[in-house]
Amino acid sequence: MSSPAHRLTPARTLRAEWHKLWTVRSTWITLLTAVAFTVGLGLAIGATYEDGGGDADMDVLVLSLIGFQFAQVALAVLGILVTAGEYSTGMIRSTMTAVPRRTPVLWSKAAVFGTVVLAVTLVTTFATFLLTQLFYGDTDQAASLGDPGILRGLLGSAAGLTLLALIALGTGALVRSVPGAIGGFVTLVLIVPQTLLALPYDTARDAVDYFPAEAFAALNTAAPLADGASPGAGLLALVLWTAGILLAAAARLKRRDV
């Protein structure tokens, strides 16, 4: 029987995953890349914005946070590396030897990674919006945190980006291959929705609104989309996608050896 000092506990599993996340260079690189793209592109567009120009009809949050299009790629790659990366290096064998029940490893990875991404995206989202308003303050894109939809959109953008990153993490755990997981994530986010849009069926086109990328778009606006999911429905869809993929990964982890 193990002594209390060496007993495996949820807190120790979380601490181990925390240390693993921060001791690899890819974590710092991808997080900094996501922040740099979000802030940098937001400021670049703000600095060149002109009243009444071609971007005048864009939602202020979409315009301010346009760098999220690149940030979500960086965070998705990091999520895949957190899980599938261990399979490619063989480190997963040591991890599962230390935690024989297996599924606590997946939940700990998701909890640690999700917390880090949410914290980073929350700070980045609010900072980018406030900084870009230094340029938009005297234009038709002027807005404040108290305006209708702004606070909800900022919080929703951070939550949506975090859930997309967790979908990538779950895909990595399910596929267990970095290239394969990237391909699977791209297929789910980009290829399948575009394929459904090409079908001559209204039901298929309506379903696209609830795929991950489109559901995120519903959260990343101050004003609800005219022809898309509502913010609440978009958030629910992302939560269900995340839960479904993580549960599928957990089921595979239980059934198959590493």
mmCIF file of C-alpha atoms in Angstrom:
data_model
loop_
_atom_site.group_PDB
_atom_site.id
_atom_site.type_symbol
_atom_site.label_atom_id
_atom_site.label_comp_id
_atom_site.label_asym_id
_atom_site.label_seq_id
_atom_site.Cartn_x
_atom_site.Cartn_y
_atom_site.Cartn_z
ATOM 1 C CA MET A 1 0.000 0.000 0.000
ATOM 2 C CA SER A 2 1.402 3.402 -0.992
ATOM 3 C CA SER A 3 2.141 5.997 1.647
ATOM 4 C CA PRO A 4 0.130 9.251 1.744
ATOM 5 C CA ALA A 5 3.175 11.085 0.379
ATOM 6 C CA HIS A 6 3.087 8.966 -2.788
ATOM 7 C CA ARG A 7 -0.663 8.404 -3.147
ATOM 8 C CA LEU A 8 -2.133 9.330 -6.518
ATOM 9 C CA THR A 9 -4.726 12.099 -6.146
ATOM 10 C CA PRO A 10 -6.648 14.306 -8.617
ATOM 11 C CA ALA A 11 -4.686 17.330 -7.399
ATOM 12 C CA ARG A 12 -1.366 15.628 -8.133
ATOM 13 C CA THR A 13 -2.553 14.547 -11.575
ATOM 14 C CA LEU A 14 -3.549 18.142 -12.320
ATOM 15 C CA ARG A 15 -0.203 19.408 -11.036
ATOM 16 C CA ALA A 16 1.658 16.946 -13.253
ATOM 17 C CA GLU A 17 -0.277 18.065 -16.334
ATOM 18 C CA TRP A 18 0.318 21.710 -15.398
ATOM 19 C CA HIS A 19 4.073 21.151 -15.269
ATOM 20 C CA LYS A 20 4.068 19.192 -18.530
ATOM 21 C CA LEU A 21 2.170 21.964 -20.306
ATOM 22 C CA TRP A 22 4.575 24.712 -19.241
ATOM 23 C CA THR A 23 7.829 22.811 -19.689
ATOM 24 C CA VAL A 24 7.508 22.439 -23.475
ATOM 25 C CA ARG A 25 8.505 25.249 -25.794
ATOM 26 C CA SER A 26 5.459 24.827 -28.032
ATOM 27 C CA THR A 27 3.168 26.123 -25.267
ATOM 28 C CA TRP A 28 4.923 29.465 -25.059
ATOM 29 C CA ILE A 29 5.313 29.793 -28.815
ATOM 30 C CA THR A 30 1.691 29.052 -29.694
ATOM 31 C CA LEU A 31 0.198 31.153 -26.894
ATOM 32 C CA LEU A 32 2.384 34.130 -27.795
ATOM 33 C CA THR A 33 1.549 33.630 -31.472
ATOM 34 C CA ALA A 34 -2.185 33.642 -30.714
ATOM 35 C CA VAL A 35 -1.862 36.824 -28.634
ATOM 36 C CA ALA A 36 0.363 38.547 -31.197
ATOM 37 C CA PHE A 37 -1.995 37.821 -34.097
ATOM 38 C CA THR A 38 -5.066 38.952 -32.156
ATOM 39 C CA VAL A 39 -3.607 42.199 -30.848
ATOM 40 C CA GLY A 40 -1.393 42.942 -33.853
ATOM 41 C CA LEU A 41 -4.057 42.516 -36.543
ATOM 42 C CA GLY A 42 -6.635 44.351 -34.448
ATOM 43 C CA LEU A 43 -4.354 47.355 -34.057
ATOM 44 C CA ALA A 44 -3.217 47.264 -37.672
ATOM 45 C CA ILE A 45 -6.778 47.403 -38.966
ATOM 46 C CA GLY A 46 -7.743 50.016 -36.392
ATOM 47 C CA ALA A 47 -4.852 52.254 -37.361
ATOM 48 C CA THR A 48 -5.871 52.215 -41.023
ATOM 49 C CA TYR A 49 -9.639 52.371 -40.554
ATOM 50 C CA GLU A 50 -11.565 55.165 -42.287
ATOM 51 C CA ASP A 51 -15.146 56.281 -41.638
ATOM 52 C CA GLY A 52 -17.504 55.105 -44.332
ATOM 53 C CA GLY A 53 -14.970 52.740 -45.871
ATOM 54 C CA GLY A 54 -15.448 49.168 -46.983
ATOM 55 C CA ASP A 55 -15.406 47.861 -43.392
ATOM 56 C CA ALA A 56 -18.044 50.273 -42.088
ATOM 57 C CA ASP A 57 -20.785 47.630 -42.089
ATOM 58 C CA MET A 58 -18.751 45.078 -40.115
ATOM 59 C CA ASP A 59 -19.594 44.247 -36.525
ATOM 60 C CA VAL A 60 -17.233 46.111 -34.203
ATOM 61 C CA LEU A 61 -16.152 42.927 -32.396
ATOM 62 C CA VAL A 62 -15.526 41.034 -35.621
ATOM 63 C CA LEU A 63 -13.371 43.935 -36.809
ATOM 64 C CA SER A 64 -11.511 44.303 -33.510
ATOM 65 C CA LEU A 65 -10.912 40.571 -33.026
ATOM 66 C CA ILE A 66 -10.230 39.612 -36.629
ATOM 67 C CA GLY A 67 -6.918 38.126 -35.492
ATOM 68 C CA PHE A 68 -8.912 35.300 -33.877
ATOM 69 C CA GLN A 69 -9.020 33.664 -37.309
ATOM 70 C CA PHE A 70 -5.299 32.967 -36.907
ATOM 71 C CA ALA A 71 -5.305 32.571 -33.124
ATOM 72 C CA GLN A 72 -7.724 29.666 -33.300
ATOM 73 C CA VAL A 73 -5.304 27.803 -35.583
ATOM 74 C CA ALA A 74 -2.410 28.290 -33.136
ATOM 75 C CA LEU A 75 -4.490 27.216 -30.145
ATOM 76 C CA ALA A 76 -5.906 24.213 -32.002
ATOM 77 C CA VAL A 77 -2.395 23.034 -32.850
ATOM 78 C CA LEU A 78 -1.373 23.434 -29.205
ATOM 79 C CA GLY A 79 -4.406 21.436 -28.041
ATOM 80 C CA ILE A 80 -3.509 18.622 -30.418
ATOM 81 C CA LEU A 81 0.114 18.645 -29.238
ATOM 82 C CA VAL A 82 -1.004 18.387 -25.597
ATOM 83 C CA THR A 83 -2.608 14.997 -26.284
ATOM 84 C CA ALA A 84 -1.433 13.512 -29.589
ATOM 85 C CA GLY A 85 2.061 14.891 -29.001
ATOM 86 C CA GLU A 86 2.563 12.475 -26.105
ATOM 87 C CA TYR A 87 1.707 9.537 -28.342
ATOM 88 C CA SER A 88 4.209 10.642 -30.993
ATOM 89 C CA THR A 89 7.030 10.945 -28.444
ATOM 90 C CA GLY A 90 6.106 7.824 -26.498
ATOM 91 C CA MET A 91 5.785 9.782 -23.255
ATOM 92 C CA ILE A 92 2.190 8.564 -22.951
ATOM 93 C CA ARG A 93 3.486 5.200 -21.696
ATOM 94 C CA SER A 94 5.101 6.844 -18.679
ATOM 95 C CA THR A 95 2.004 8.945 -18.076
ATOM 96 C CA MET A 96 -0.346 5.959 -18.101
ATOM 97 C CA THR A 97 2.007 3.923 -15.929
ATOM 98 C CA ALA A 98 1.843 6.687 -13.327
ATOM 99 C CA VAL A 99 -1.962 7.008 -13.692
ATOM 100 C CA PRO A 100 -3.280 3.503 -14.479
ATOM 101 C CA ARG A 101 -6.951 4.564 -14.480
ATOM 102 C CA ARG A 102 -6.149 6.589 -17.619
ATOM 103 C CA THR A 103 -9.225 8.810 -17.943
ATOM 104 C CA PRO A 104 -8.134 11.161 -15.111
ATOM 105 C CA VAL A 105 -5.188 12.049 -17.361
ATOM 106 C CA LEU A 106 -7.518 13.189 -20.137
ATOM 107 C CA TRP A 107 -9.750 15.182 -17.781
ATOM 108 C CA SER A 108 -6.711 16.784 -16.168
ATOM 109 C CA LYS A 109 -5.233 17.729 -19.536
ATOM 110 C CA ALA A 110 -8.554 19.261 -20.588
ATOM 111 C CA ALA A 111 -8.976 21.135 -17.289
ATOM 112 C CA VAL A 112 -5.448 22.565 -17.259
ATOM 113 C CA PHE A 113 -5.367 23.428 -20.952
ATOM 114 C CA GLY A 114 -8.883 24.884 -20.920
ATOM 115 C CA THR A 115 -8.116 27.060 -17.898
ATOM 116 C CA VAL A 116 -4.915 28.415 -19.445
ATOM 117 C CA VAL A 117 -6.533 29.139 -22.822
ATOM 118 C CA LEU A 118 -9.566 30.793 -21.222
ATOM 119 C CA ALA A 119 -7.371 33.040 -19.063
ATOM 120 C CA VAL A 120 -5.161 34.044 -22.000
ATOM 121 C CA THR A 121 -8.070 34.654 -24.375
ATOM 122 C CA LEU A 122 -10.064 36.638 -21.820
ATOM 123 C CA VAL A 123 -7.178 39.025 -21.176
ATOM 124 C CA THR A 124 -6.327 39.234 -24.887
ATOM 125 C CA THR A 125 -9.940 39.811 -25.931
ATOM 126 C CA PHE A 126 -10.601 42.681 -23.537
ATOM 127 C CA ALA A 127 -7.165 44.234 -24.091
ATOM 128 C CA THR A 128 -7.527 44.113 -27.879
ATOM 129 C CA PHE A 129 -11.001 45.654 -27.797
ATOM 130 C CA LEU A 130 -9.921 48.496 -25.507
ATOM 131 C CA LEU A 131 -6.747 49.160 -27.506
ATOM 132 C CA THR A 132 -8.532 49.201 -30.850
ATOM 133 C CA GLN A 133 -11.058 51.664 -29.469
ATOM 134 C CA LEU A 134 -8.192 54.153 -29.226
ATOM 135 C CA PHE A 135 -8.453 54.260 -33.044
ATOM 136 C CA TYR A 136 -12.206 53.769 -33.371
ATOM 137 C CA GLY A 137 -13.206 56.301 -30.709
ATOM 138 C CA ASP A 138 -14.050 59.064 -33.206
ATOM 139 C CA THR A 139 -15.459 56.809 -35.937
ATOM 140 C CA ASP A 140 -18.656 54.880 -36.660
ATOM 141 C CA GLN A 141 -17.040 51.868 -34.915
ATOM 142 C CA ALA A 142 -16.856 53.603 -31.535
ATOM 143 C CA ALA A 143 -18.115 51.357 -28.736
ATOM 144 C CA SER A 144 -17.742 50.820 -25.000
ATOM 145 C CA LEU A 145 -18.053 47.873 -22.643
ATOM 146 C CA GLY A 146 -21.476 49.142 -21.578
ATOM 147 C CA ASP A 147 -22.952 49.109 -25.090
ATOM 148 C CA PRO A 148 -25.508 46.384 -25.926
ATOM 149 C CA GLY A 149 -23.862 43.086 -26.849
ATOM 150 C CA ILE A 150 -20.266 44.170 -26.266
ATOM 151 C CA LEU A 151 -19.604 42.477 -22.924
ATOM 152 C CA ARG A 152 -21.551 39.383 -23.965
ATOM 153 C CA GLY A 153 -19.604 39.245 -27.227
ATOM 154 C CA LEU A 154 -16.219 39.605 -25.530
ATOM 155 C CA LEU A 155 -16.964 36.883 -23.001
ATOM 156 C CA GLY A 156 -18.500 34.690 -25.693
ATOM 157 C CA SER A 157 -15.470 35.122 -27.951
ATOM 158 C CA ALA A 158 -13.100 33.946 -25.221
ATOM 159 C CA ALA A 159 -15.358 31.041 -24.253
ATOM 160 C CA GLY A 160 -15.857 30.014 -27.881
ATOM 161 C CA LEU A 161 -12.153 30.084 -28.681
ATOM 162 C CA THR A 162 -11.456 27.991 -25.573
ATOM 163 C CA LEU A 163 -14.050 25.399 -26.584
ATOM 164 C CA LEU A 164 -12.602 25.205 -30.108
ATOM 165 C CA ALA A 165 -9.177 24.567 -28.569
ATOM 166 C CA LEU A 166 -10.652 21.811 -26.364
ATOM 167 C CA ILE A 167 -12.270 20.219 -29.420
ATOM 168 C CA ALA A 168 -8.782 20.099 -30.939
ATOM 169 C CA LEU A 169 -7.379 18.592 -27.738
ATOM 170 C CA GLY A 170 -10.086 15.917 -27.768
ATOM 171 C CA THR A 171 -9.426 15.208 -31.446
ATOM 172 C CA GLY A 172 -5.750 14.686 -30.635
ATOM 173 C CA ALA A 173 -6.620 12.232 -27.869
ATOM 174 C CA LEU A 174 -9.038 10.394 -30.143
ATOM 175 C CA VAL A 175 -6.811 10.125 -33.238
ATOM 176 C CA ARG A 176 -3.459 9.841 -31.369
ATOM 177 C CA SER A 177 -1.488 11.280 -34.285
ATOM 178 C CA VAL A 178 -0.513 14.924 -34.677
ATOM 179 C CA PRO A 179 -0.904 15.046 -38.497
ATOM 180 C CA GLY A 180 -4.048 12.908 -38.350
ATOM 181 C CA ALA A 181 -5.607 15.058 -35.629
ATOM 182 C CA ILE A 182 -4.846 18.267 -37.519
ATOM 183 C CA GLY A 183 -6.475 16.748 -40.580
ATOM 184 C CA GLY A 184 -9.477 15.635 -38.555
ATOM 185 C CA PHE A 185 -9.902 19.044 -36.957
ATOM 186 C CA VAL A 186 -9.681 20.823 -40.322
ATOM 187 C CA THR A 187 -12.197 18.380 -41.787
ATOM 188 C CA LEU A 188 -14.675 19.011 -38.974
ATOM 189 C CA VAL A 189 -14.247 22.776 -38.903
ATOM 190 C CA LEU A 190 -13.881 23.575 -42.611
ATOM 191 C CA ILE A 191 -14.483 20.717 -45.037
ATOM 192 C CA VAL A 192 -17.668 19.111 -43.701
ATOM 193 C CA PRO A 193 -19.575 22.438 -43.354
ATOM 194 C CA GLN A 194 -18.604 23.481 -46.881
ATOM 195 C CA THR A 195 -19.699 20.092 -48.195
ATOM 196 C CA LEU A 196 -23.077 20.419 -46.476
ATOM 197 C CA LEU A 197 -23.550 23.911 -47.904
ATOM 198 C CA ALA A 198 -23.121 22.462 -51.381
ATOM 199 C CA LEU A 199 -26.023 20.044 -50.886
ATOM 200 C CA PRO A 200 -29.444 21.126 -52.229
ATOM 201 C CA TYR A 201 -31.162 20.579 -48.888
ATOM 202 C CA ASP A 202 -32.256 23.291 -46.488
ATOM 203 C CA THR A 203 -31.835 20.952 -43.513
ATOM 204 C CA ALA A 204 -28.177 20.380 -44.349
ATOM 205 C CA ARG A 205 -27.563 24.111 -44.709
ATOM 206 C CA ASP A 206 -29.318 24.842 -41.411
ATOM 207 C CA ALA A 207 -27.169 22.206 -39.678
ATOM 208 C CA VAL A 208 -24.012 24.059 -40.708
ATOM 209 C CA ASP A 209 -24.898 26.889 -38.296
ATOM 210 C CA TYR A 210 -24.193 24.502 -35.411
ATOM 211 C CA PHE A 211 -20.824 23.188 -36.540
ATOM 212 C CA PRO A 212 -17.868 24.473 -34.460
ATOM 213 C CA ALA A 213 -16.612 27.336 -36.653
ATOM 214 C CA GLU A 214 -20.085 28.682 -37.406
ATOM 215 C CA ALA A 215 -21.164 28.339 -33.767
ATOM 216 C CA PHE A 216 -18.068 30.313 -32.750
ATOM 217 C CA ALA A 217 -18.954 33.029 -35.282
ATOM 218 C CA ALA A 218 -22.310 33.430 -33.502
ATOM 219 C CA LEU A 219 -20.461 34.215 -30.264
ATOM 220 C CA ASN A 220 -17.870 36.529 -31.795
ATOM 221 C CA THR A 221 -20.242 39.432 -32.522
ATOM 222 C CA ALA A 222 -21.887 42.271 -30.642
ATOM 223 C CA ALA A 223 -25.102 41.958 -32.659
ATOM 224 C CA PRO A 224 -26.646 38.494 -33.216
ATOM 225 C CA LEU A 225 -26.163 37.122 -36.735
ATOM 226 C CA ALA A 226 -29.106 37.707 -39.045
ATOM 227 C CA ASP A 227 -28.867 34.294 -40.728
ATOM 228 C CA GLY A 228 -27.003 32.162 -38.207
ATOM 229 C CA ALA A 229 -27.388 30.615 -34.772
ATOM 230 C CA SER A 230 -28.169 32.795 -31.779
ATOM 231 C CA PRO A 231 -25.320 33.336 -29.278
ATOM 232 C CA GLY A 232 -26.949 30.987 -26.788
ATOM 233 C CA ALA A 233 -27.471 28.265 -29.376
ATOM 234 C CA GLY A 234 -23.934 28.707 -30.663
ATOM 235 C CA LEU A 235 -22.489 28.304 -27.168
ATOM 236 C CA LEU A 236 -24.610 25.219 -26.506
ATOM 237 C CA ALA A 237 -23.507 23.678 -29.811
ATOM 238 C CA LEU A 238 -19.831 24.226 -28.970
ATOM 239 C CA VAL A 239 -20.290 22.739 -25.496
ATOM 240 C CA LEU A 240 -21.964 19.652 -26.984
ATOM 241 C CA TRP A 241 -19.258 19.225 -29.651
ATOM 242 C CA THR A 242 -16.571 19.518 -26.964
ATOM 243 C CA ALA A 243 -18.278 17.087 -24.603
ATOM 244 C CA GLY A 244 -18.963 14.576 -27.381
ATOM 245 C CA ILE A 245 -15.393 14.501 -28.673
ATOM 246 C CA LEU A 246 -13.850 14.324 -25.195
ATOM 247 C CA LEU A 247 -16.210 11.495 -24.207
ATOM 248 C CA ALA A 248 -15.338 9.611 -27.406
ATOM 249 C CA ALA A 249 -11.643 10.066 -26.597
ATOM 250 C CA ALA A 250 -12.222 8.827 -23.041
ATOM 251 C CA ALA A 251 -14.058 5.741 -24.325
ATOM 252 C CA ARG A 252 -11.170 4.896 -26.648
ATOM 253 C CA LEU A 253 -8.674 5.452 -23.856
ATOM 254 C CA LYS A 254 -10.518 2.909 -21.708
ATOM 255 C CA ARG A 255 -10.759 0.286 -24.435
ATOM 256 C CA ARG A 256 -7.330 0.383 -26.059
ATOM 257 C CA ASP A 257 -3.806 0.155 -24.768
ATOM 258 C CA VAL A 258 -1.457 3.046 -25.424
#
